[in-house]
Amino acid sequence: MGELPVESISGPAATPEQDVELVAFDVDGTLVEHQGGLVIWQVLNRRWGPGGMVDGQRWRDFQEGRLSYADWVRLDVEGWRDGGATREEVLATIRRELRLVDGAERVVHGLVARGYVVCVVSGTLDIVLETLFPDHPFSHVFCNRISFDAAGLISGWQATPYDMEGKAAALHQIASRTGIPVGRFAFVGDHLNDCSALSVVGCPVAYDPKHERTRSLARHVLAPGRLDGLLDLLPGPRPARR
Ligand SMILES: [Mg+2]
């Protein structure tokens, strides 16, 4: 017997898995991975920005209230732009350094086939999902956006208001758009920026949690490489919504 892929933790007032209708995913560290555990921001800062030191400093400045999320995004993207990053080079860097976690496409498409609505609420960049999962079936995608001009140079960006504490707000928006209450959502995430989302859904799931708080908020914990444990947790086919 190998390690069980799913570690289930019973919690108070949790929604039974058979009531879940919608599954929302984080991206970096959950659907997408880097060999050294970096996220897209760190990967691109390492290639075009002032180097690895800046990530830790900006994170601390954000945590301690000296830097807004939008300004953090701006500083990072301006660094890539001023470093001469082109769309083709960014795409090549994403393809070289990041990849979908094992089974991600099968799990996400499998959930859709079972009748679940699937969404993304993430601090990633839109270009990561478009590059690594171009045929994704997500009906709602909340993330940061970057744009390039005709010459392939960075021409703009849009910082998402729906990372960190904003993830819970995004889930409430999805609930009002779909008519599915957040109590019938599962959310799958790996890090501290997922905690607000994990706190509001009926079925919080941690994939390869990077922080004890993330793990402690989860009803189920999926081991690294075992995202497919979701297909064991969430039954199918779901009855059609009335
Ligand atoms: Mg993550």
Short mmCIF file of C-alpha atoms and ligand atoms in Angstrom, two decimals:
data_model
loop_
_atom_site.label_atom_id
_atom_site.label_comp_id
_atom_site.label_asym_id
_atom_site.label_seq_id
_atom_site.Cartn_x
_atom_site.Cartn_y
_atom_site.Cartn_z
CA MET A 1 0.00 0.00 0.00
CA GLY A 2 1.33 3.38 -0.94
CA GLU A 3 0.52 6.62 0.73
CA LEU A 4 -3.17 7.41 0.61
CA PRO A 5 -3.71 10.27 -1.84
CA VAL A 6 -6.37 11.96 0.23
CA GLU A 7 -6.10 12.83 3.88
CA SER A 8 -9.55 13.63 5.19
CA ILE A 9 -10.05 15.83 8.18
CA SER A 10 -13.52 16.00 9.64
CA GLY A 11 -14.52 19.50 10.57
CA PRO A 12 -17.58 21.09 12.11
CA ALA A 13 -20.47 22.23 9.92
CA ALA A 14 -18.78 21.08 6.73
CA THR A 15 -20.87 20.57 3.60
CA PRO A 16 -20.98 16.94 2.49
CA GLU A 17 -19.09 16.42 -0.74
CA GLN A 18 -22.22 15.23 -2.51
CA ASP A 19 -23.66 18.74 -2.14
CA VAL A 20 -20.76 20.40 -3.99
CA GLU A 21 -21.82 21.89 -7.34
CA LEU A 22 -18.89 24.14 -8.22
CA VAL A 23 -15.14 23.72 -7.88
CA ALA A 24 -12.87 26.79 -7.89
CA PHE A 25 -9.12 26.45 -8.27
CA ASP A 26 -6.04 28.44 -7.41
CA VAL A 27 -3.40 28.22 -10.20
CA ASP A 28 0.24 28.59 -9.10
CA GLY A 29 1.13 25.69 -6.82
CA THR A 30 -2.25 24.01 -7.38
CA LEU A 31 -2.83 23.51 -11.13
CA VAL A 32 0.61 24.72 -12.25
CA GLU A 33 3.98 23.89 -10.73
CA HIS A 34 7.62 24.92 -10.94
CA GLN A 35 10.43 22.52 -10.16
CA GLY A 36 11.76 24.86 -7.48
CA GLY A 37 8.36 25.86 -6.14
CA LEU A 38 8.37 29.35 -7.69
CA VAL A 39 5.26 31.13 -8.95
CA ILE A 40 5.04 33.01 -12.26
CA TRP A 41 5.92 36.35 -10.64
CA GLN A 42 9.15 34.98 -9.22
CA VAL A 43 10.00 33.23 -12.49
CA LEU A 44 9.62 36.43 -14.53
CA ASN A 45 11.31 38.60 -11.89
CA ARG A 46 14.27 36.24 -11.98
CA ARG A 47 14.46 36.53 -15.77
CA TRP A 48 13.82 40.29 -16.21
CA GLY A 49 13.48 41.92 -12.82
CA PRO A 50 16.07 42.92 -10.28
CA GLY A 51 16.46 39.33 -9.05
CA GLY A 52 15.18 37.06 -6.30
CA MET A 53 15.75 39.42 -3.38
CA VAL A 54 13.01 41.74 -4.54
CA ASP A 55 10.28 39.11 -4.20
CA GLY A 56 10.82 38.72 -0.47
CA GLN A 57 11.10 42.45 0.09
CA ARG A 58 7.91 43.24 -1.84
CA TRP A 59 6.05 40.45 -0.04
CA ARG A 60 7.10 41.91 3.32
CA ASP A 61 6.18 45.44 2.19
CA PHE A 62 2.76 44.14 1.13
CA GLN A 63 2.24 42.19 4.37
CA GLU A 64 3.18 45.18 6.47
CA GLY A 65 0.97 47.61 4.59
CA ARG A 66 3.69 49.64 2.86
CA LEU A 67 2.83 48.38 -0.63
CA SER A 68 -0.62 47.87 -2.14
CA TYR A 69 -1.31 44.73 -4.18
CA ALA A 70 -1.85 46.84 -7.32
CA ASP A 71 1.48 48.63 -6.81
CA TRP A 72 3.21 45.31 -6.22
CA VAL A 73 1.87 44.07 -9.57
CA ARG A 74 2.91 47.35 -11.23
CA LEU A 75 6.47 47.22 -9.88
CA ASP A 76 6.94 43.63 -11.06
CA VAL A 77 5.44 44.17 -14.53
CA GLU A 78 7.31 47.46 -15.04
CA GLY A 79 10.51 45.61 -14.22
CA TRP A 80 9.85 43.04 -16.97
CA ARG A 81 8.82 45.76 -19.41
CA ASP A 82 11.90 47.88 -18.65
CA GLY A 83 14.02 44.75 -18.93
CA GLY A 84 12.77 44.35 -22.53
CA ALA A 85 10.61 41.23 -22.07
CA THR A 86 8.69 40.27 -25.21
CA ARG A 87 5.56 38.17 -25.50
CA GLU A 88 7.43 35.39 -27.28
CA GLU A 89 10.12 35.29 -24.59
CA VAL A 90 7.52 35.31 -21.80
CA LEU A 91 5.69 32.42 -23.48
CA ALA A 92 8.93 30.50 -23.91
CA THR A 93 9.84 31.09 -20.26
CA ILE A 94 6.44 29.84 -19.10
CA ARG A 95 6.73 26.71 -21.27
CA ARG A 96 10.28 26.05 -20.09
CA GLU A 97 9.84 26.67 -16.36
CA LEU A 98 6.21 25.92 -15.50
CA ARG A 99 3.98 22.95 -16.21
CA LEU A 100 0.54 21.66 -15.31
CA VAL A 101 0.60 19.41 -12.26
CA ASP A 102 0.09 15.71 -12.93
CA GLY A 103 -3.49 14.99 -13.88
CA ALA A 104 -4.68 18.62 -13.87
CA GLU A 105 -6.38 18.47 -17.27
CA ARG A 106 -7.94 15.08 -16.59
CA VAL A 107 -9.26 16.20 -13.21
CA VAL A 108 -10.69 19.51 -14.43
CA HIS A 109 -12.30 18.04 -17.56
CA GLY A 110 -13.43 15.06 -15.48
CA LEU A 111 -15.26 17.33 -13.04
CA VAL A 112 -16.99 19.08 -15.95
CA ALA A 113 -18.02 15.70 -17.37
CA ARG A 114 -19.54 14.88 -13.97
CA GLY A 115 -21.61 18.06 -14.08
CA TYR A 116 -19.58 20.41 -11.89
CA VAL A 117 -19.04 24.08 -12.76
CA VAL A 118 -15.30 24.85 -12.67
CA CYS A 119 -13.69 28.26 -12.10
CA VAL A 120 -10.33 29.87 -11.36
CA VAL A 121 -9.67 32.48 -8.66
CA SER A 122 -5.96 33.16 -8.71
CA GLY A 123 -3.13 35.63 -8.34
CA THR A 124 -1.53 34.19 -11.48
CA LEU A 125 -1.26 35.94 -14.86
CA ASP A 126 -3.83 35.17 -17.56
CA ILE A 127 -1.01 34.24 -19.95
CA VAL A 128 -0.01 31.27 -17.75
CA LEU A 129 -3.39 29.61 -18.07
CA GLU A 130 -3.68 30.49 -21.77
CA THR A 131 -0.25 28.98 -22.47
CA LEU A 132 -0.37 25.82 -20.36
CA PHE A 133 -4.10 25.03 -20.44
CA PRO A 134 -5.43 26.64 -23.63
CA ASP A 135 -8.55 24.48 -23.85
CA HIS A 136 -9.50 24.92 -20.20
CA PRO A 137 -13.22 24.70 -19.46
CA PHE A 138 -13.32 27.32 -16.65
CA SER A 139 -16.54 29.31 -16.82
CA HIS A 140 -15.18 32.15 -14.67
CA VAL A 141 -11.50 33.19 -14.46
CA PHE A 142 -10.41 35.81 -11.92
CA CYS A 143 -6.68 36.61 -12.22
CA ASN A 144 -4.15 39.31 -13.13
CA ARG A 145 -3.92 40.31 -16.79
CA ILE A 146 -1.06 41.43 -18.98
CA SER A 147 -1.15 42.78 -22.53
CA PHE A 148 1.40 43.21 -25.30
CA ASP A 149 1.52 45.55 -28.28
CA ALA A 150 1.91 44.59 -31.94
CA ALA A 151 5.69 44.50 -31.54
CA GLY A 152 5.32 42.02 -28.67
CA LEU A 153 6.34 44.47 -25.94
CA ILE A 154 4.42 44.81 -22.67
CA SER A 155 1.81 47.52 -23.16
CA GLY A 156 -0.40 47.16 -20.10
CA TRP A 157 -1.66 45.14 -17.17
CA GLN A 158 -4.60 44.87 -14.85
CA ALA A 159 -4.07 43.90 -11.22
CA THR A 160 -6.79 41.61 -9.89
CA PRO A 161 -8.70 42.82 -6.85
CA TYR A 162 -9.46 39.15 -6.18
CA ASP A 163 -6.24 37.76 -4.74
CA MET A 164 -5.56 37.28 -1.01
CA GLU A 165 -8.62 38.49 0.97
CA GLY A 166 -10.25 39.27 -2.40
CA LYS A 167 -10.51 35.57 -3.26
CA ALA A 168 -13.52 35.24 -0.96
CA ALA A 169 -15.13 38.25 -2.67
CA ALA A 170 -14.60 36.61 -6.07
CA LEU A 171 -16.34 33.46 -4.85
CA HIS A 172 -19.32 35.52 -3.67
CA GLN A 173 -19.46 37.15 -7.12
CA ILE A 174 -19.42 33.75 -8.78
CA ALA A 175 -22.22 32.66 -6.43
CA SER A 176 -24.40 35.58 -7.46
CA ARG A 177 -23.66 34.99 -11.16
CA THR A 178 -24.35 31.24 -11.05
CA GLY A 179 -27.02 31.09 -8.36
CA ILE A 180 -24.97 28.43 -6.55
CA PRO A 181 -24.36 29.33 -2.88
CA VAL A 182 -20.72 29.34 -1.69
CA GLY A 183 -21.67 26.63 0.78
CA ARG A 184 -21.89 24.36 -2.27
CA PHE A 185 -18.47 25.35 -3.58
CA ALA A 186 -15.23 23.44 -3.21
CA PHE A 187 -12.06 25.52 -3.38
CA VAL A 188 -8.65 23.98 -4.04
CA GLY A 189 -5.56 25.97 -3.09
CA ASP A 190 -2.07 25.62 -1.68
CA HIS A 191 -0.92 28.78 0.08
CA LEU A 192 -1.66 31.68 2.42
CA ASN A 193 -3.35 33.73 -0.31
CA ASP A 194 -6.00 30.98 -0.50
CA CYS A 195 -7.05 31.20 3.13
CA SER A 196 -9.93 33.66 2.62
CA ALA A 197 -11.35 31.39 -0.08
CA LEU A 198 -10.89 28.23 1.98
CA SER A 199 -12.68 29.93 4.88
CA VAL A 200 -15.92 30.64 3.00
CA VAL A 201 -16.57 27.51 0.93
CA GLY A 202 -18.43 24.42 2.06
CA CYS A 203 -15.68 22.09 0.93
CA PRO A 204 -12.18 23.55 1.42
CA VAL A 205 -9.39 21.44 -0.11
CA ALA A 206 -5.66 22.00 0.21
CA TYR A 207 -3.36 20.64 -2.49
CA ASP A 208 0.25 20.22 -1.34
CA PRO A 209 -0.19 22.96 1.29
CA LYS A 210 2.82 25.25 1.70
CA HIS A 211 1.68 26.69 5.02
CA GLU A 212 0.18 25.24 8.19
CA ARG A 213 -2.71 27.73 8.12
CA THR A 214 -3.70 26.56 4.64
CA ARG A 215 -3.62 22.94 5.80
CA SER A 216 -5.58 23.69 8.95
CA LEU A 217 -8.44 25.35 7.04
CA ALA A 218 -8.86 22.38 4.70
CA ARG A 219 -11.41 19.62 5.09
CA HIS A 220 -9.32 17.48 2.76
CA VAL A 221 -5.60 17.58 2.02
CA LEU A 222 -4.30 16.24 -1.30
CA ALA A 223 -0.70 15.03 -1.44
CA PRO A 224 1.71 16.44 -4.05
CA GLY A 225 1.09 14.79 -7.42
CA ARG A 226 -2.34 13.55 -6.33
CA LEU A 227 -4.69 16.24 -7.55
CA ASP A 228 -6.70 13.32 -8.96
CA GLY A 229 -7.82 12.64 -5.39
CA LEU A 230 -10.50 15.23 -6.18
CA LEU A 231 -12.18 12.69 -8.44
CA ASP A 232 -12.39 10.32 -5.46
CA LEU A 233 -13.83 13.05 -3.25
CA LEU A 234 -16.42 14.51 -5.60
CA PRO A 235 -18.96 12.02 -6.92
CA GLY A 236 -20.54 12.03 -10.34
CA PRO A 237 -22.61 12.42 -12.32
CA ARG A 238 -24.18 15.38 -10.57
CA PRO A 239 -27.92 15.77 -11.12
CA ALA A 240 -28.76 18.61 -13.52
CA ARG A 241 -29.63 21.88 -11.78
CA ARG A 242 -33.33 22.60 -11.64
MG MG B 1 -1.04 29.02 -5.15
#
